Amino acid sequence: MELVAGCYEQVLFGFAVHPESEACGDHEQWTLVADFTHHAHTASLSAVAVNSRFVVTGSKDETIHIYDMKKKIEHGALVHHSGTITCLKFYGNRHLISGAEDGLICIWDAKKWECLKSIKAHKGQVTFLSIHPSGKLALSVGTDKTLRTWNLVEGRSAFIKNIKQNAHIVEWSPRGEQYVVIIRNKIDIYQLDTASISGTITNEKRISSVKFLSESVLAVAGDEEVIRFFDCDSLVCLCEFKAHENRVKDMFSFEIPGQHVIVTASSDGFIKMWKLEQDKKVPPSLLCEVNTKARLTCLGVWLDKVPDTKESFPPAAEPSPVSKEQSKIGKKEPGDTVHKEEKQSKPNTKKRSLAGDSKKAAKESGLVSTKKRKMVEMLEKKRKKKKIKIMQ
């Protein structure tokens, strides 16, 4: 098990986790050991995602870097987007979905690292996306004040819902029966079967991260030191606890045999691991912490021993309840407008080359080496300078 965290200082940290029990009593005290630091990006890190083999990071430098956690080496970089990478999500070991400020959502083959589909998803920036547990649907939000539903079986848009404000987080529940949409400090809870809001929770400060701890319990962190657990059915705050000395930037939760753990990262530089109690009204107990002395931005946990049964998206040939779910999500509410499919940007087949496939690989969207990427960046800067001189 390994914690990975990105920061404003352009570094990816890796810490090996050693679960241990103290000899006296039942109190557990885990230890974190620094494993690596990697400085591949040329700007601050903005997103991280993990599957059973790879860690991928997105940055304001508009690139996605891939790290092989088994071999502990950099695997390459993906260079399709032309804006800050805002979100990265794996589905199993076969697919990665990325969103960025250029308004694109890209679906990647996580074996060959080819761009399978590039969709112009939002008129503004893509701020967040979440994949349904079935792998058949995804939700995205952006700066165009819309919540969009995607049919991942066919790789196309399903519905667009106007939500009147810019949401910055969307998250499916573990069973996919409900989802939450975050607008500043407000949490709207939607039910999949009705596609309507069943309740709203208001946090004290702007929300930076949410994680479902169960189908009905939601952990909420924001621009404050406190983390709160809310019941999505009763809308009641079950408990709150001071987690850090500064705002909490990201959270990650996972389960291993006999343990349910939540990990938190803060602007104070600390990464902390907490043991969750069965009764979520009881605050979690601290297992371990480490001070990175950096301004952390994103967080992930690599679980090398956990088998991943979700290999890929369901094939289009399979009968699926997507059409039913789309009709539910597509229901109109007073003041809302729902639109059907929009035109999508076709994937550029030229932008699928792997490094070494051709001399043009460094200029195309696919897997490229760090050295090639830096050379391309230098050439682009020179070209821009020449254009400016000509215009003058």
Short mmCIF file of C-alpha atoms in Angstrom, two decimals:
data_model
loop_
_atom_site.label_atom_id
_atom_site.label_comp_id
_atom_site.label_asym_id
_atom_site.label_seq_id
_atom_site.Cartn_x
_atom_site.Cartn_y
_atom_site.Cartn_z
CA MET A 1 0.00 0.00 0.00
CA GLU A 2 1.28 3.44 -0.90
CA LEU A 3 -0.01 6.99 -0.49
CA VAL A 4 0.60 9.33 -3.42
CA ALA A 5 0.07 13.09 -3.24
CA GLY A 6 0.67 16.00 -5.58
CA CYS A 7 1.41 19.60 -4.65
CA TYR A 8 1.80 23.17 -5.89
CA GLU A 9 5.56 22.66 -5.89
CA GLN A 10 5.25 20.31 -8.94
CA VAL A 11 6.28 17.20 -6.98
CA LEU A 12 4.55 13.83 -6.60
CA PHE A 13 5.21 12.22 -3.20
CA GLY A 14 5.04 8.50 -2.48
CA PHE A 15 4.83 7.05 1.04
CA ALA A 16 4.80 3.33 1.82
CA VAL A 17 2.22 2.39 4.46
CA HIS A 18 3.09 -0.16 7.15
CA PRO A 19 0.04 -1.22 9.19
CA GLU A 20 1.13 -2.21 12.70
CA SER A 21 -0.58 -2.91 16.02
CA GLU A 22 0.93 -1.83 19.30
CA ALA A 23 1.84 -4.61 21.68
CA CYS A 24 -0.21 -3.18 24.53
CA GLY A 25 -3.94 -2.86 23.97
CA ASP A 26 -5.98 -2.68 20.79
CA HIS A 27 -4.75 0.75 19.72
CA GLU A 28 -3.29 0.72 16.23
CA GLN A 29 -0.44 2.93 15.10
CA TRP A 30 0.58 2.73 11.46
CA THR A 31 3.79 4.14 10.02
CA LEU A 32 4.49 6.01 6.78
CA VAL A 33 7.91 5.70 5.14
CA ALA A 34 9.03 8.04 2.34
CA ASP A 35 9.40 5.95 -0.82
CA PHE A 36 9.90 8.45 -3.66
CA THR A 37 9.50 12.01 -4.88
CA HIS A 38 9.07 12.64 -8.57
CA HIS A 39 9.39 16.00 -10.32
CA ALA A 40 8.15 15.43 -13.86
CA HIS A 41 5.65 18.25 -14.33
CA THR A 42 6.57 21.85 -15.08
CA ALA A 43 3.60 23.30 -13.15
CA SER A 44 1.55 22.45 -10.06
CA LEU A 45 -0.25 19.10 -9.90
CA SER A 46 -4.03 19.28 -10.11
CA ALA A 47 -5.30 15.68 -10.21
CA VAL A 48 -4.23 12.11 -9.44
CA ALA A 49 -5.78 8.71 -10.15
CA VAL A 50 -4.72 5.17 -9.30
CA ASN A 51 -5.42 1.66 -10.52
CA SER A 52 -3.77 -1.64 -9.58
CA ARG A 53 -0.67 -0.94 -11.72
CA PHE A 54 -0.36 2.77 -12.51
CA VAL A 55 -0.58 6.20 -10.92
CA VAL A 56 -1.45 9.05 -13.28
CA THR A 57 -1.09 12.75 -12.49
CA GLY A 58 -2.55 15.80 -14.21
CA SER A 59 -1.10 19.28 -14.05
CA LYS A 60 -1.46 22.91 -15.03
CA ASP A 61 1.25 22.17 -17.60
CA GLU A 62 -1.55 20.47 -19.64
CA THR A 63 0.02 16.99 -19.53
CA ILE A 64 -0.81 13.67 -17.88
CA HIS A 65 2.13 11.66 -16.53
CA ILE A 66 2.04 7.92 -16.00
CA TYR A 67 4.00 6.09 -13.30
CA ASP A 68 4.45 2.33 -13.18
CA MET A 69 4.13 1.53 -9.47
CA LYS A 70 5.27 -2.07 -9.89
CA LYS A 71 8.56 -1.10 -11.53
CA LYS A 72 8.76 2.33 -9.83
CA ILE A 73 9.57 4.10 -13.09
CA GLU A 74 7.93 6.79 -15.19
CA HIS A 75 5.99 5.20 -18.03
CA GLY A 76 5.49 8.28 -20.20
CA ALA A 77 3.16 11.25 -20.73
CA LEU A 78 -0.15 11.94 -22.51
CA VAL A 79 -0.36 15.26 -24.33
CA HIS A 80 -3.84 15.54 -25.88
CA HIS A 81 -5.33 18.36 -23.76
CA SER A 82 -4.65 22.09 -24.22
CA GLY A 83 -5.59 23.28 -20.74
CA THR A 84 -5.11 22.43 -17.07
CA ILE A 85 -6.04 18.81 -16.32
CA THR A 86 -8.89 19.10 -13.81
CA CYS A 87 -9.93 15.48 -13.24
CA LEU A 88 -8.66 11.94 -13.80
CA LYS A 89 -10.68 8.76 -13.19
CA PHE A 90 -9.76 5.12 -13.83
CA TYR A 91 -12.41 2.52 -14.50
CA GLY A 92 -10.74 -0.79 -13.70
CA ASN A 93 -7.41 -1.51 -15.33
CA ARG A 94 -8.42 -0.86 -18.92
CA HIS A 95 -9.72 2.69 -19.15
CA LEU A 96 -8.81 6.18 -17.95
CA ILE A 97 -11.04 9.24 -18.39
CA SER A 98 -9.58 12.73 -18.26
CA GLY A 99 -11.20 16.16 -18.17
CA ALA A 100 -9.57 19.55 -18.61
CA GLU A 101 -10.06 23.30 -18.90
CA ASP A 102 -10.19 22.96 -22.70
CA GLY A 103 -13.70 21.49 -22.28
CA LEU A 104 -12.65 18.04 -23.50
CA ILE A 105 -13.29 14.66 -21.92
CA CYS A 106 -10.92 11.99 -23.25
CA ILE A 107 -11.28 8.23 -22.89
CA TRP A 108 -7.92 6.44 -22.90
CA ASP A 109 -6.96 2.82 -23.36
CA ALA A 110 -4.89 2.24 -20.20
CA LYS A 111 -3.03 -0.72 -21.75
CA LYS A 112 -1.86 0.83 -25.04
CA TRP A 113 -2.28 4.43 -23.77
CA GLU A 114 -4.17 5.49 -26.90
CA CYS A 115 -6.88 8.16 -26.97
CA LEU A 116 -9.99 6.15 -27.89
CA LYS A 117 -12.43 9.04 -27.82
CA SER A 118 -12.16 12.81 -27.49
CA ILE A 119 -15.42 14.60 -26.72
CA LYS A 120 -16.10 18.34 -26.57
CA ALA A 121 -17.97 17.89 -23.31
CA HIS A 122 -18.61 21.43 -22.02
CA LYS A 123 -18.71 24.87 -23.60
CA GLY A 124 -16.55 26.04 -20.71
CA GLN A 125 -14.11 24.05 -18.60
CA VAL A 126 -14.68 20.52 -17.35
CA THR A 127 -14.41 20.87 -13.57
CA PHE A 128 -15.17 17.31 -12.42
CA LEU A 129 -16.41 13.91 -13.57
CA SER A 130 -17.55 10.69 -11.93
CA ILE A 131 -18.03 7.19 -13.38
CA HIS A 132 -21.07 5.09 -12.37
CA PRO A 133 -20.08 1.84 -10.59
CA SER A 134 -21.50 -0.14 -13.54
CA GLY A 135 -19.15 1.63 -15.95
CA LYS A 136 -22.10 2.41 -18.25
CA LEU A 137 -22.67 6.03 -17.29
CA ALA A 138 -20.60 9.04 -16.29
CA LEU A 139 -21.54 12.47 -15.01
CA SER A 140 -19.59 15.67 -15.59
CA VAL A 141 -19.93 19.30 -14.50
CA GLY A 142 -18.35 22.39 -15.97
CA THR A 143 -18.24 26.16 -16.06
CA ASP A 144 -21.19 26.29 -18.50
CA LYS A 145 -23.67 25.70 -15.64
CA THR A 146 -24.60 22.21 -16.84
CA LEU A 147 -24.65 18.68 -15.46
CA ARG A 148 -24.06 16.24 -18.29
CA THR A 149 -24.75 12.51 -18.51
CA TRP A 150 -22.57 10.34 -20.74
CA ASN A 151 -23.34 6.95 -22.22
CA LEU A 152 -19.97 5.21 -21.91
CA VAL A 153 -21.22 2.03 -23.63
CA GLU A 154 -21.63 3.98 -26.88
CA GLY A 155 -19.22 6.81 -26.07
CA ARG A 156 -21.71 9.63 -26.58
CA SER A 157 -23.69 12.32 -24.78
CA ALA A 158 -26.99 11.23 -23.24
CA PHE A 159 -28.49 14.32 -21.61
CA ILE A 160 -27.67 17.84 -20.54
CA LYS A 161 -29.29 19.42 -17.50
CA ASN A 162 -29.09 23.12 -16.78
CA ILE A 163 -28.35 23.66 -13.09
CA LYS A 164 -28.22 27.49 -13.17
CA GLN A 165 -24.89 27.64 -11.34
CA ASN A 166 -21.36 26.33 -11.89
CA ALA A 167 -20.86 23.09 -9.98
CA HIS A 168 -17.30 22.02 -9.19
CA ILE A 169 -17.77 18.44 -7.90
CA VAL A 170 -20.05 15.53 -8.85
CA GLU A 171 -19.85 12.10 -7.20
CA TRP A 172 -21.74 8.79 -7.52
CA SER A 173 -22.59 6.77 -4.42
CA PRO A 174 -20.98 3.28 -4.09
CA ARG A 175 -24.03 1.45 -5.48
CA GLY A 176 -24.83 4.20 -7.96
CA GLU A 177 -28.36 4.72 -6.68
CA GLN A 178 -27.76 8.39 -5.95
CA TYR A 179 -25.22 11.13 -6.69
CA VAL A 180 -24.27 14.50 -5.29
CA VAL A 181 -23.60 17.77 -7.08
CA ILE A 182 -21.55 20.40 -5.25
CA ILE A 183 -21.98 24.13 -5.82
CA ARG A 184 -19.66 26.12 -3.53
CA ASN A 185 -20.78 25.07 0.00
CA LYS A 186 -24.06 23.41 -1.06
CA ILE A 187 -24.59 19.67 -1.65
CA ASP A 188 -27.59 18.66 -3.76
CA ILE A 189 -28.45 14.97 -3.43
CA TYR A 190 -30.06 13.40 -6.52
CA GLN A 191 -31.80 10.03 -6.72
CA LEU A 192 -31.10 8.04 -9.89
CA ASP A 193 -34.63 6.61 -10.15
CA THR A 194 -36.26 10.06 -10.20
CA ALA A 195 -33.34 12.27 -11.35
CA SER A 196 -34.62 14.85 -8.88
CA ILE A 197 -33.10 16.43 -5.78
CA SER A 198 -34.10 14.52 -2.64
CA GLY A 199 -32.33 16.86 -0.23
CA THR A 200 -29.75 19.60 0.18
CA ILE A 201 -26.94 19.86 2.73
CA THR A 202 -25.19 23.16 3.44
CA ASN A 203 -21.61 23.14 4.71
CA GLU A 204 -20.12 26.11 6.58
CA LYS A 205 -17.33 26.76 4.06
CA ARG A 206 -16.68 26.09 0.37
CA ILE A 207 -16.35 22.35 -0.24
CA SER A 208 -13.11 20.99 -1.72
CA SER A 209 -13.69 17.22 -1.52
CA VAL A 210 -16.46 14.70 -0.80
CA LYS A 211 -16.27 10.92 -0.41
CA PHE A 212 -19.07 8.40 0.16
CA LEU A 213 -18.20 6.21 3.17
CA SER A 214 -21.32 4.12 2.55
CA GLU A 215 -24.43 4.41 0.37
CA SER A 216 -25.87 7.02 2.71
CA VAL A 217 -22.93 8.54 4.63
CA LEU A 218 -20.91 11.30 2.97
CA ALA A 219 -17.60 12.73 4.22
CA VAL A 220 -17.27 16.45 3.45
CA ALA A 221 -14.11 18.58 3.56
CA GLY A 222 -13.59 22.19 2.58
CA ASP A 223 -11.81 25.45 3.17
CA GLU A 224 -11.49 24.75 6.90
CA GLU A 225 -9.74 22.41 9.32
CA VAL A 226 -12.86 20.35 10.05
CA ILE A 227 -14.25 17.25 8.30
CA ARG A 228 -17.93 16.40 8.68
CA PHE A 229 -19.88 13.17 8.12
CA PHE A 230 -23.44 13.70 6.84
CA ASP A 231 -26.36 11.27 6.53
CA CYS A 232 -27.75 11.74 3.00
CA ASP A 233 -31.17 10.39 4.03
CA SER A 234 -31.82 12.48 7.15
CA LEU A 235 -29.48 15.34 6.02
CA VAL A 236 -28.13 15.41 9.58
CA CYS A 237 -24.46 15.94 10.48
CA LEU A 238 -23.44 12.71 12.23
CA CYS A 239 -20.11 14.00 13.53
CA GLU A 240 -17.32 16.47 12.88
CA PHE A 241 -13.67 16.48 13.89
CA LYS A 242 -10.65 18.70 13.45
CA ALA A 243 -8.41 16.95 10.94
CA HIS A 244 -5.77 19.58 10.10
CA GLU A 245 -4.42 23.02 10.96
CA ASN A 246 -5.36 24.42 7.54
CA ARG A 247 -7.94 23.73 4.84
CA VAL A 248 -8.40 20.14 3.68
CA LYS A 249 -7.69 19.82 -0.05
CA ASP A 250 -8.51 16.18 -0.80
CA MET A 251 -9.71 12.91 0.73
CA PHE A 252 -9.57 9.24 -0.23
CA SER A 253 -11.31 6.30 1.44
CA PHE A 254 -10.69 2.57 1.05
CA GLU A 255 -11.39 -0.74 2.76
CA ILE A 256 -9.05 -3.60 3.52
CA PRO A 257 -9.99 -6.71 5.52
CA GLY A 258 -11.17 -5.57 8.94
CA GLN A 259 -10.44 -1.89 8.27
CA HIS A 260 -12.18 1.11 6.77
CA VAL A 261 -9.74 3.98 6.34
CA ILE A 262 -10.02 7.60 5.23
CA VAL A 263 -6.94 9.55 4.11
CA THR A 264 -6.79 13.35 4.17
CA ALA A 265 -4.38 15.87 2.64
CA SER A 266 -4.17 19.53 3.60
CA SER A 267 -2.57 22.83 2.67
CA ASP A 268 -0.71 22.51 5.99
CA GLY A 269 1.49 19.87 4.30
CA PHE A 270 0.23 16.90 6.31
CA ILE A 271 -1.19 13.64 4.99
CA LYS A 272 -3.14 11.77 7.67
CA MET A 273 -4.74 8.32 7.82
CA TRP A 274 -7.80 7.76 10.00
CA LYS A 275 -9.53 4.57 11.13
CA LEU A 276 -13.28 4.83 10.67
CA GLU A 277 -15.62 3.36 13.27
CA GLN A 278 -18.69 1.32 12.31
CA ASP A 279 -20.83 3.94 13.98
CA LYS A 280 -20.18 7.06 11.90
CA LYS A 281 -21.42 9.22 14.78
CA VAL A 282 -18.09 8.42 16.44
CA PRO A 283 -15.15 10.48 15.08
CA PRO A 284 -12.37 8.41 13.48
CA SER A 285 -9.08 7.75 15.27
CA LEU A 286 -5.71 8.84 13.85
CA LEU A 287 -3.57 5.97 12.55
CA CYS A 288 -0.56 7.94 11.28
CA GLU A 289 0.56 11.19 9.71
CA VAL A 290 3.44 12.64 7.74
CA ASN A 291 4.52 16.21 7.03
CA THR A 292 5.49 16.72 3.38
CA LYS A 293 6.30 20.43 3.99
CA ALA A 294 4.54 21.18 0.70
CA ARG A 295 1.18 22.71 -0.26
CA LEU A 296 -0.75 19.58 -1.16
CA THR A 297 -3.40 19.61 -3.88
CA CYS A 298 -4.45 16.02 -4.68
CA LEU A 299 -4.31 12.54 -3.18
CA GLY A 300 -4.56 8.86 -4.07
CA VAL A 301 -3.88 5.44 -2.54
CA TRP A 302 -2.25 2.63 -4.48
CA LEU A 303 -3.40 -0.78 -3.24
CA ASP A 304 -1.15 -3.27 -4.97
CA LYS A 305 -2.63 -6.39 -3.38
CA VAL A 306 -6.30 -5.63 -4.03
CA PRO A 307 -7.65 -7.45 -7.12
CA ASP A 308 -9.51 -5.23 -9.57
CA THR A 309 -12.51 -7.01 -11.05
CA LYS A 310 -13.60 -4.03 -13.17
CA GLU A 311 -11.41 -4.61 -16.20
CA SER A 312 -13.16 -2.40 -18.75
CA PHE A 313 -16.37 -0.67 -19.76
CA PRO A 314 -19.24 -3.03 -20.68
CA PRO A 315 -19.20 -3.85 -24.41
CA ALA A 316 -21.84 -2.15 -26.55
CA ALA A 317 -23.25 -5.55 -27.53
CA GLU A 318 -24.33 -6.27 -23.95
CA PRO A 319 -27.94 -5.50 -23.04
CA SER A 320 -27.79 -2.64 -20.54
CA PRO A 321 -30.19 -0.48 -18.55
CA VAL A 322 -28.54 2.70 -19.86
CA SER A 323 -31.58 3.78 -21.88
CA LYS A 324 -33.83 3.45 -18.84
CA GLU A 325 -31.42 5.34 -16.65
CA GLN A 326 -31.08 8.06 -19.28
CA SER A 327 -34.84 8.58 -19.38
CA LYS A 328 -34.89 8.89 -15.61
CA ILE A 329 -32.02 11.33 -15.51
CA GLY A 330 -33.54 13.26 -18.39
CA LYS A 331 -36.78 14.17 -16.56
CA LYS A 332 -37.50 17.87 -16.42
CA GLU A 333 -37.85 19.80 -13.22
CA PRO A 334 -39.44 23.24 -12.92
CA GLY A 335 -37.01 25.80 -14.33
CA ASP A 336 -34.67 23.14 -15.73
CA THR A 337 -34.08 22.38 -19.38
CA VAL A 338 -32.93 19.04 -20.65
CA HIS A 339 -31.31 18.62 -24.05
CA LYS A 340 -30.48 15.50 -25.98
CA GLU A 341 -27.19 14.68 -27.63
CA GLU A 342 -24.79 17.36 -28.75
CA LYS A 343 -22.19 17.01 -31.45
CA GLN A 344 -18.95 15.49 -30.26
CA SER A 345 -15.47 16.15 -31.46
CA LYS A 346 -14.22 13.12 -33.35
CA PRO A 347 -11.06 11.53 -32.01
CA ASN A 348 -8.11 12.51 -34.12
CA THR A 349 -6.62 9.23 -35.27
CA LYS A 350 -3.31 11.00 -35.80
CA LYS A 351 -3.18 11.65 -32.09
CA ARG A 352 -2.93 8.05 -30.97
CA SER A 353 0.69 7.22 -31.68
CA LEU A 354 2.91 5.73 -29.03
CA ALA A 355 6.49 6.89 -28.53
CA GLY A 356 8.68 5.24 -31.10
CA ASP A 357 5.81 4.60 -33.57
CA SER A 358 6.90 7.49 -35.77
CA LYS A 359 9.03 10.61 -35.83
CA LYS A 360 5.88 12.66 -35.28
CA ALA A 361 4.92 10.92 -32.05
CA ALA A 362 6.13 13.73 -29.81
CA LYS A 363 3.76 16.16 -31.52
CA GLU A 364 0.75 13.86 -31.27
CA SER A 365 -1.62 12.82 -28.52
CA GLY A 366 -0.40 9.58 -27.06
CA LEU A 367 2.42 8.28 -24.92
CA VAL A 368 5.58 10.39 -25.15
CA SER A 369 8.78 10.47 -23.17
CA THR A 370 9.52 13.37 -20.81
CA LYS A 371 12.56 14.44 -22.85
CA LYS A 372 10.53 14.57 -26.06
CA ARG A 373 7.76 16.52 -24.33
CA LYS A 374 10.21 19.15 -23.05
CA MET A 375 11.76 19.49 -26.51
CA VAL A 376 8.29 20.01 -28.00
CA GLU A 377 7.52 22.67 -25.38
CA MET A 378 10.76 24.54 -26.21
CA LEU A 379 10.02 24.41 -29.95
CA GLU A 380 6.48 25.70 -29.35
CA LYS A 381 7.80 28.66 -27.34
CA LYS A 382 10.26 29.53 -30.14
CA ARG A 383 7.47 29.35 -32.73
CA LYS A 384 5.26 31.64 -30.66
CA LYS A 385 8.10 34.18 -30.32
CA LYS A 386 8.65 34.14 -34.10
CA LYS A 387 4.91 34.69 -34.71
CA ILE A 388 4.89 37.67 -32.36
CA LYS A 389 7.90 39.22 -34.15
CA ILE A 390 6.28 38.75 -37.56
CA MET A 391 3.04 40.37 -36.36
CA GLN A 392 4.99 43.32 -34.97
#
